[in-house]
Coordinates of C-alpha atoms in Angstrom, one line a residue:
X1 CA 235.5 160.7 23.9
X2 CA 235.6 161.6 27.4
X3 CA 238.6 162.2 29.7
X4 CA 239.8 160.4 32.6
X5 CA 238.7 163.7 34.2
X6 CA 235.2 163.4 33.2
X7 CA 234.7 160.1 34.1
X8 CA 235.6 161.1 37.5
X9 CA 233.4 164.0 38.1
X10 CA 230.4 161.7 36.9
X11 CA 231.4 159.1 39.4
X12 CA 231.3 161.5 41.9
X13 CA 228.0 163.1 41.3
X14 CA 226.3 159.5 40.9
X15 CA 227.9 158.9 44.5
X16 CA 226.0 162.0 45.8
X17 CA 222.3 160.9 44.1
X18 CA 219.7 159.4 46.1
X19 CA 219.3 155.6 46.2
X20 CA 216.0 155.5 44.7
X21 CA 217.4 157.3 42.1
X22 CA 219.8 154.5 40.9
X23 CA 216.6 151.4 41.8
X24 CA 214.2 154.0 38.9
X25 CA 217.0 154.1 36.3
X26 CA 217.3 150.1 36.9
X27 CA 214.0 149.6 36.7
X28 CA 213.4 151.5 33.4
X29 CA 216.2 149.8 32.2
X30 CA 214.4 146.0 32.7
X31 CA 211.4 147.9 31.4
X32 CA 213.1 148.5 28.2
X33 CA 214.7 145.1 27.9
X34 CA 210.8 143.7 28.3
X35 CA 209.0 142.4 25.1
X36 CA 205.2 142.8 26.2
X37 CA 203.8 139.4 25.9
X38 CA 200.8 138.6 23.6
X39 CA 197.1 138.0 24.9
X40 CA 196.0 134.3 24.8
X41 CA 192.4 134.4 22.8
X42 CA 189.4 134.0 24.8
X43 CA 186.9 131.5 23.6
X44 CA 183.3 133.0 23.4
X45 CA 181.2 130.4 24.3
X46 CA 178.0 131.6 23.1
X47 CA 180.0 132.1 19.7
X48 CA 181.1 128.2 20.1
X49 CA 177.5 127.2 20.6
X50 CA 176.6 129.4 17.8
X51 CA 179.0 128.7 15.4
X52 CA 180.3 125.2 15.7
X53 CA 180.8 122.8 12.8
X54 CA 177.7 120.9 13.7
X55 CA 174.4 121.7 14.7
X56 CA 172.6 122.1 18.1
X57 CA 169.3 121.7 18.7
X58 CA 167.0 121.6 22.3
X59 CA 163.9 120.9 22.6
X60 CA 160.9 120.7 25.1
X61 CA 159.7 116.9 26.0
X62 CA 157.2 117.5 23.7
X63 CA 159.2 118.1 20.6
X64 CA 158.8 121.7 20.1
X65 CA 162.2 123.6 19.7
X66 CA 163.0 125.6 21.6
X67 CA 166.8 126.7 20.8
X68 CA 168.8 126.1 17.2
X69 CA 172.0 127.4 16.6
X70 CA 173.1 129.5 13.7
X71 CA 174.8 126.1 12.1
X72 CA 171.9 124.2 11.8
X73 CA 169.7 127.2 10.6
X74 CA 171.6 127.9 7.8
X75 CA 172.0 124.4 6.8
X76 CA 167.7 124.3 7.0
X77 CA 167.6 127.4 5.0
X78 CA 165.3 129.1 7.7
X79 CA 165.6 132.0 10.1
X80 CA 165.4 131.4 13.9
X81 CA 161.6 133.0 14.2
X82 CA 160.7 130.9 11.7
X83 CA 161.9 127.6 13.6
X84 CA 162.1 128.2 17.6
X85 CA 158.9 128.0 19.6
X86 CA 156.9 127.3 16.5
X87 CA 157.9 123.7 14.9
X88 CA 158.6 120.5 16.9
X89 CA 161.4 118.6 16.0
X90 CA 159.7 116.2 14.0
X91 CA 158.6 118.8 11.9
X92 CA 162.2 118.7 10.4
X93 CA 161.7 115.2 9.2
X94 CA 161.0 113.4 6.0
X95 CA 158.0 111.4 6.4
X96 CA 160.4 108.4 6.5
X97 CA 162.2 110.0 9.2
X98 CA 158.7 110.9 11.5
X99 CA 157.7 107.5 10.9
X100 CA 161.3 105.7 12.2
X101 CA 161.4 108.7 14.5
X102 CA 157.4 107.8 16.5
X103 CA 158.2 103.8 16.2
X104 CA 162.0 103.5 16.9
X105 CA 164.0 107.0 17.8
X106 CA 161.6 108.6 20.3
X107 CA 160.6 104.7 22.5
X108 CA 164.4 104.4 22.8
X109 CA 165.8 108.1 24.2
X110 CA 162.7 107.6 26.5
X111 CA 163.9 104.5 27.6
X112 CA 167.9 104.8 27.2
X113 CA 168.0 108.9 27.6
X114 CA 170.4 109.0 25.0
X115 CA 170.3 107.7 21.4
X116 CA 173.9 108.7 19.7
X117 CA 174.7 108.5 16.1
X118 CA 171.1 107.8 14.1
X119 CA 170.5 108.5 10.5
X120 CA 167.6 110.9 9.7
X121 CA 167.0 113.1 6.6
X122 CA 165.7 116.6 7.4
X123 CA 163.6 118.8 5.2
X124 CA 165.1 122.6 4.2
X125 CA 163.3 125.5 3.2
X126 CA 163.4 124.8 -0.3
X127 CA 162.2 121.0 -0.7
X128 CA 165.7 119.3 -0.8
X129 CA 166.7 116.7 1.8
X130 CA 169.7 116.7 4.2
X131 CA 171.1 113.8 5.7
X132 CA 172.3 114.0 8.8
X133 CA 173.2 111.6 11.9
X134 CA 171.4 112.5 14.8
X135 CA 172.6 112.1 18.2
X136 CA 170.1 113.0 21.2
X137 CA 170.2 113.0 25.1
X138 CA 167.2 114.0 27.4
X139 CA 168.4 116.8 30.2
X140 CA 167.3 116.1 33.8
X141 CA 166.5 118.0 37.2
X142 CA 167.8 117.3 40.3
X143 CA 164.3 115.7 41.3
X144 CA 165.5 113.6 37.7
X145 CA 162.7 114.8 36.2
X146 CA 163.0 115.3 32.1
X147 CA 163.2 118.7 31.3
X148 CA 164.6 119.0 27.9
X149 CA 166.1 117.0 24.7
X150 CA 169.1 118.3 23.6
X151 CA 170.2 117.3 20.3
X152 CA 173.3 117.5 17.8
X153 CA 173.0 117.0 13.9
X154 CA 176.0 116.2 11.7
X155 CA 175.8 116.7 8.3
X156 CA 176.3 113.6 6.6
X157 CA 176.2 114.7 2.6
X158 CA 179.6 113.8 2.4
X159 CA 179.4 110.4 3.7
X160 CA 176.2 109.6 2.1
X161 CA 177.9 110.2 -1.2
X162 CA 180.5 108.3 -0.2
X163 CA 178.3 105.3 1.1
X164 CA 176.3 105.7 -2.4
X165 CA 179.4 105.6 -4.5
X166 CA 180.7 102.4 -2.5
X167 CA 177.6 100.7 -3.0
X168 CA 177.6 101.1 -6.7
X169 CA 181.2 99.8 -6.6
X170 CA 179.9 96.9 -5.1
X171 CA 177.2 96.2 -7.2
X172 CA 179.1 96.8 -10.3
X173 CA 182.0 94.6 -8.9
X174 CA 178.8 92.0 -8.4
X175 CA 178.0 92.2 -11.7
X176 CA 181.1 92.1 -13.3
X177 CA 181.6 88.8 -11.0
X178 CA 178.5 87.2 -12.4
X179 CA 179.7 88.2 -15.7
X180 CA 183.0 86.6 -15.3
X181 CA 181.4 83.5 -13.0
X182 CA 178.8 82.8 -16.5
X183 CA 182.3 83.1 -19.1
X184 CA 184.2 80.7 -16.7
X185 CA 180.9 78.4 -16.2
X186 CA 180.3 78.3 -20.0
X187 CA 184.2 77.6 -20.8
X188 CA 184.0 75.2 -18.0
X189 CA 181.5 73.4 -20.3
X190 CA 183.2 73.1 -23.1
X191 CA 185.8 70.9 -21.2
X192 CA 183.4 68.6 -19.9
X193 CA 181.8 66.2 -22.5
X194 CA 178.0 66.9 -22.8
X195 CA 176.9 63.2 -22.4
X196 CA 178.9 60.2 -22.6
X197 CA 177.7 57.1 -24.9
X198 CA 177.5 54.0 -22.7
X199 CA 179.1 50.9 -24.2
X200 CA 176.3 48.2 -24.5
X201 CA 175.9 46.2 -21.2
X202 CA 178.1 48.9 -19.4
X203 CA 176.4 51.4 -16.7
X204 CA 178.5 55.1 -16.9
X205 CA 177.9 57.8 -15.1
X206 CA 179.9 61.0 -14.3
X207 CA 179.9 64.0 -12.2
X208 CA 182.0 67.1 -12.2
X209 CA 182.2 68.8 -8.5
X210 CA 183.2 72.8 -9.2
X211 CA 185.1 74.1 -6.0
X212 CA 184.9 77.2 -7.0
X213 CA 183.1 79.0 -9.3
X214 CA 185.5 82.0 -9.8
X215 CA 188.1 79.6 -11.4
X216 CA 188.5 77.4 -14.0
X217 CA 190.0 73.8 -13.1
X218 CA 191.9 72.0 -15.3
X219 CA 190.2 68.1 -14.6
X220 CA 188.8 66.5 -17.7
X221 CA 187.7 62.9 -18.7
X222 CA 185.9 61.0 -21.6
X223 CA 184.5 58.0 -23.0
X224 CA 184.3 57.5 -26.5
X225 CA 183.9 54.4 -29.3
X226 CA 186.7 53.6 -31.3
X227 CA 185.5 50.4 -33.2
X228 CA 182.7 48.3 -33.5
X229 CA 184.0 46.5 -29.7
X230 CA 186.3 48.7 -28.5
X231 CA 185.9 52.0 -26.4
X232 CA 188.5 54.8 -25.1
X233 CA 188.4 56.5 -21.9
X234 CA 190.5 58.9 -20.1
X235 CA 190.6 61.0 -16.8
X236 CA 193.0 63.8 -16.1
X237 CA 194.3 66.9 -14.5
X238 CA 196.2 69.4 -15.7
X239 CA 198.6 71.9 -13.3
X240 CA 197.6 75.4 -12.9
X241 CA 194.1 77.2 -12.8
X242 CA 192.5 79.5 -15.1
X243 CA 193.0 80.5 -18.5
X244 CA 195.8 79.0 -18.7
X245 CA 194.6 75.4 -17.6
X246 CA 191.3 75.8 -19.9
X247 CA 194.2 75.7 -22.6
X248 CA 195.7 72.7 -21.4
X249 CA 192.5 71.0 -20.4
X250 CA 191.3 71.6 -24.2
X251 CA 194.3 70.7 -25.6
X252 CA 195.1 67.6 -23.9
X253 CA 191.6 66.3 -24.5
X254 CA 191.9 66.7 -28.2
X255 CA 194.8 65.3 -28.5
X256 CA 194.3 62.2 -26.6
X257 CA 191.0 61.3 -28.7
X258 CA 193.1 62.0 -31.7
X259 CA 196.2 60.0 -30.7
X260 CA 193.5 57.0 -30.1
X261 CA 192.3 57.2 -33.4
X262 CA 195.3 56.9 -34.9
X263 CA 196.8 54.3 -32.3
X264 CA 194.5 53.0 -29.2
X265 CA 197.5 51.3 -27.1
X266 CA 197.2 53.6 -23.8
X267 CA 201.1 53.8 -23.9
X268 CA 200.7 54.9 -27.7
X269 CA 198.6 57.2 -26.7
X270 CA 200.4 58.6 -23.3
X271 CA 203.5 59.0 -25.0
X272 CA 201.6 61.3 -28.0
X273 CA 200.2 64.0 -25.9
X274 CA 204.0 64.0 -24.1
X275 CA 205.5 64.5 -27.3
X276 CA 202.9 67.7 -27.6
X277 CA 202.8 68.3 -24.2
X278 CA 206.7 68.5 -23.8
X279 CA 207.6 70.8 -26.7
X280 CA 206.2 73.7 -25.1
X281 CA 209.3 76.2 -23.0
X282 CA 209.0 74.6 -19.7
X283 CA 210.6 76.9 -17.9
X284 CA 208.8 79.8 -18.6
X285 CA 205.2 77.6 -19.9
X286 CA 205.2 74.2 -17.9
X287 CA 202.8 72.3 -19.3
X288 CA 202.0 69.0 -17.7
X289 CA 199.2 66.9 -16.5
X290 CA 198.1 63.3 -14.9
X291 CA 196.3 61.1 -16.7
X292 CA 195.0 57.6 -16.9
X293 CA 193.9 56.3 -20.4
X294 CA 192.0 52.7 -20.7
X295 CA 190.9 50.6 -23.2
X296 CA 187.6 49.1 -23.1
X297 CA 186.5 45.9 -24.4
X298 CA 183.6 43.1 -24.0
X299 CA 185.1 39.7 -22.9
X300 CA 182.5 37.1 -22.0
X301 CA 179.6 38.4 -19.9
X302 CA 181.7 41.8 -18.8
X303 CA 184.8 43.4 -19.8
X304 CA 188.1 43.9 -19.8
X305 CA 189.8 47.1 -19.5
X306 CA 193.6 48.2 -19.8
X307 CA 195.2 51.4 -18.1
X308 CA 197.8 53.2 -19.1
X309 CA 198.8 55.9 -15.6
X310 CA 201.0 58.9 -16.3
X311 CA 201.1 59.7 -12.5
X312 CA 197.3 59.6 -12.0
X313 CA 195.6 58.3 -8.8
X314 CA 194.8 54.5 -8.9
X315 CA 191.6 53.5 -10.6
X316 CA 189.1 52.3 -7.3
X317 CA 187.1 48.3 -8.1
X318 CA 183.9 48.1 -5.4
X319 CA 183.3 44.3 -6.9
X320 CA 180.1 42.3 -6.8
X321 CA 181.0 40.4 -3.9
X322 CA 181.3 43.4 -1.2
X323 CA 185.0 44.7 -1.2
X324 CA 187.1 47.4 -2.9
X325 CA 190.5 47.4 -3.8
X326 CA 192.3 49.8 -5.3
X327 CA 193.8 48.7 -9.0
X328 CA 197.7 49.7 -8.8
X329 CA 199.4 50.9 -11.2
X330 CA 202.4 52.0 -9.9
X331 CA 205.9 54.1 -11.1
X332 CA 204.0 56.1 -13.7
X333 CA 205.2 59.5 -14.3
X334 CA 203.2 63.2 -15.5
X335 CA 202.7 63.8 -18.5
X336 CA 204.7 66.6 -20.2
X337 CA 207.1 67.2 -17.4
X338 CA 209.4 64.8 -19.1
X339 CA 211.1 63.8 -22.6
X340 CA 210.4 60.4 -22.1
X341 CA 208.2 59.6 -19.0
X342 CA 207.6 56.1 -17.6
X343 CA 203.9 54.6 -18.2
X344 CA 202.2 52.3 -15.7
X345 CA 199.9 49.4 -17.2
X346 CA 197.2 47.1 -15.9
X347 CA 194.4 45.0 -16.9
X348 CA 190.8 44.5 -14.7
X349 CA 188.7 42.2 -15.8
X350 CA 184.2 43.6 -14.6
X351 CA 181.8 41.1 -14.3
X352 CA 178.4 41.4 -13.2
X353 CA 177.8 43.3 -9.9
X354 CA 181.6 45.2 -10.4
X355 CA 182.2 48.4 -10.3
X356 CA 185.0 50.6 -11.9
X357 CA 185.3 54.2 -10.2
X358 CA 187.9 56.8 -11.6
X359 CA 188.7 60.3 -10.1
X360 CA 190.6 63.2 -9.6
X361 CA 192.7 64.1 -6.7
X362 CA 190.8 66.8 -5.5
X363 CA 188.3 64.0 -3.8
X364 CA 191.4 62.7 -1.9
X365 CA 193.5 65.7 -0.9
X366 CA 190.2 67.6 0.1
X367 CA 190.5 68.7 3.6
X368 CA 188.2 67.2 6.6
X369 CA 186.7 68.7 9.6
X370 CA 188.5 67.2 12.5
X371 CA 190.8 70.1 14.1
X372 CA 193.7 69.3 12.8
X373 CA 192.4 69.7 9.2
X374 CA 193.9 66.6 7.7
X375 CA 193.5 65.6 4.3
X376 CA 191.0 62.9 3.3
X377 CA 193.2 60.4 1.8
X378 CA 193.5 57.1 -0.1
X379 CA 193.0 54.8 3.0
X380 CA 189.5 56.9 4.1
X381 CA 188.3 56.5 0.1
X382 CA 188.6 53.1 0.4
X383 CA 186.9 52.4 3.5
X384 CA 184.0 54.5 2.2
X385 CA 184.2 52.3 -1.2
X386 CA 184.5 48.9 1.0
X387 CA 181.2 50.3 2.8
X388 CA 179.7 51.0 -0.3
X389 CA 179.9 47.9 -2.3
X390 CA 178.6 46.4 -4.3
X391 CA 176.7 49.7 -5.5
X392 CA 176.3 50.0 -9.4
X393 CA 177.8 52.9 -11.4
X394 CA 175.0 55.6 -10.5
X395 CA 174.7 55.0 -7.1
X396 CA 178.4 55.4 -6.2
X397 CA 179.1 58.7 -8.0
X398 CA 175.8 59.7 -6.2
X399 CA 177.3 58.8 -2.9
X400 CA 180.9 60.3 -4.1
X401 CA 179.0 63.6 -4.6
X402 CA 177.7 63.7 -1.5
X403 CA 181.0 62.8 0.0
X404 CA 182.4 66.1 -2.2
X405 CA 179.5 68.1 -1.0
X406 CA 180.4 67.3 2.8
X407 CA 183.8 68.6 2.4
X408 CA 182.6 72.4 2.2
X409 CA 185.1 74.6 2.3
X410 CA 187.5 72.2 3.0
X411 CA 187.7 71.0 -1.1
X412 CA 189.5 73.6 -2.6
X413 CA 190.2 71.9 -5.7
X414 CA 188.0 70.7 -8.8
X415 CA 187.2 67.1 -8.5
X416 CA 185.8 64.6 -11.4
X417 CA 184.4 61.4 -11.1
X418 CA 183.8 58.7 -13.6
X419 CA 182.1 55.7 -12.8
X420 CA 181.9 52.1 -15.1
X421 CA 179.4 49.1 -13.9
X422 CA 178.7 45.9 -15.2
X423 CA 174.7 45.1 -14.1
X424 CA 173.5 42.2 -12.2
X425 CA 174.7 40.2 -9.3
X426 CA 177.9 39.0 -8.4
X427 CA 178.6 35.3 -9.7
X428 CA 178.2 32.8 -6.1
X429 CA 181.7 31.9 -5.5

């Protein structure tokens, strides 16, 4: 440790130094103190041009190449004598590629001076293809004269695989949609009666308009003899889409033929498929449908026929005469949704010339073409229907078809028609 005495004499001598003295000692001090800072890297550019993740290619207006980089000489398998100053550019190419390039690539540069982002397939040393995009743009003098074509390649393996592998997705996806679009067709089938047998002196015809063909609806009808004068018919819709609705669709349609085979009063026959309808966990399995069940007999040179509606749309009467009206039946409720559900009942008598159209509400909640996309509606179906009469049985699902075919896009749900004429002319009145 030193003394107060030593202190002192080193003051004193420091006094007694030269002043550049004490500025060297300071300066190798801040010298010390210094951490040497580290040198920024210096690009090479000829190592860039060499080296870079793509490759470069120039070439004379002729096509012949006249500089490659390293890149796209390794990726060609060939060494730079073997390429510069002896092949042309469209030496490189597939015969594919020197076809598109003569017809398409080489018209366009001339005329554009640049073509970016073209897909070519190059040939390497050893036979194998390499696709590549191809991006060009022709180099100019001050007089804007063409002097060279300088071109970059990016491999484009990776994204071919890619592009191959998404195009067998899609194609598998198509062909599992066809597969599914046949099941749902076939099942679709099987909920639609092959053929209906026309009462004697009755015109029926029926048509079943598919919105679309990627889901199963849930509309049914039928028309079937229960005596020697005496026919059933129905037409429903069940809630829901799908599996589950096929289910319904089947089930309801069994049952109602059985329940009017056992008891043909429409309200008989409503209240049975509630009773099977209803018994299912609504909550978790709601099970319910519209429907509209008739009776069909002959009465005196036409017939009479008596509705039962669980909530279905009104039945639609073009008569003989030249009107249409719509037959209410009004207050009925759906079918399964309650324990005991209130049934609507009517009676329409066809004569000759009358015509007796039934349907499901995808005809009338289809959506139109005007802008606001409104829905077509009871009061439109019946101005089409009062145009249309009289028309016999065939004729108006024809002209309902077309009517369902003109919605487009804007029908998005299943729609069945069923249509019951009585031939010959309306009696004079």
């Amino acid at each position: 440790m030193m003394s107060g005495a030593d202190w002192a004499g080193r003051a004193e001598r420091r006094a007694h130094e030269p002043m550049w003295q004490h500025g060297r000692a300071s300066a190798d001090s801040a010298r010390e103190e210094e951490t040497p800072a580290a040198a920024e890297p210096r690009e090479d550019p000829e190592d860039l041009y060499e080296n870079a993740p793509c490759g470069y290619l120039s070439t004379r207006i002729d096509g012949l190449i006249v500089k490659a980089n390293r890149t796209l000489l390794s990726w060609l398998g060939r060494s730079r004598d073997e390429v510069v100053d002896r092949m042309r550019f469209v030496d490189l190419l597939t015969v594919g590629g020197k076809l598109y390039h003569e017809t398409h690539f080489a018209p366009l540069l001339h005329l554009q001076r640049e073509v970016s982002g073209v897909a070519l397939e190059l040939k390497t040393a050893d036979g194998s293809r390499l696709p590549v995009l191809i991006s060009s743009v022709v180099k100019r003098d001050v007089a804007g004269q063409p002097q060279l074509i300088r071109t970059t390649v990016n491999d484009a393996r990776d994204r071919r695989a890619y592009e191959s592998e998404l195009l067998h997705s899609r194609e598998k996806a198509e062909q599992e949609r066809e597969h599914s679009q046949r099941l749902l067709s076939t099942l679709q089938q099987t909920l639609v009666p092959p053929a209906l047998a026309s009462p004697p002196g009755l015109g029926v015809t029926a048509y079943y308009h598919i919105a679309s063909p990627d889901e199963v609806s849930g509309d049914f009808y039928d028309l079937f003899p229960l005596g020697k004068d005496t026919w059933g018919l129905f037409i429903g819709d069940v809630c829901g889409k799908g599996a589950p609705a096929a289910v319904l669709t089947s089930l309801a349609r069994y049952t109602l033929r059985a329940a009017a085979v056992y008891n043909p009063d429409p309200v008989t026959v409503l209240n049975n498929l509630n009773t099977v309808l209803n018994t299912a966990d609504y909550e978790h399995d709601p099970r319910f449908c519209t429907v509209l069940f008739g009776l069909l007999t002959p009465e005196r040179g036409g017939f009479e026929v008596t509705l039962a509606s669980g909530g279905h749309p009104n039945a639609l009467l073009l008569r003989g005469s030249g009107s249409a009206t719509y037959v209410p039946t009004p207050g009925g409720q759906l079918i399964g949704a309650l324990a005991a559900p209130r049934v609507a009942t009517t009676t329409v008598r066809l004569n000759a010339g009358d015509t007796l159209l039934f349907y499901t509400d995808g005809l009338t909640e289809a959506h139109t073409a005007t802008a606001a996309g409104d829905r077509y509606g009871d009061d439109a179906l019946l101005g089409y229907a009062d145009v249309l009469a009289p028309c016999p049985a065939d004729e108006t699902v024809t002209a309902m078809a077309q009517l369902l075919n003109a919605f487009g896009e804007g029908l998005e749900d299943d729609a069945a028609l069923l249509a019951l004429g009585v031939p010959g002319a309306a009696a004079p009145y």
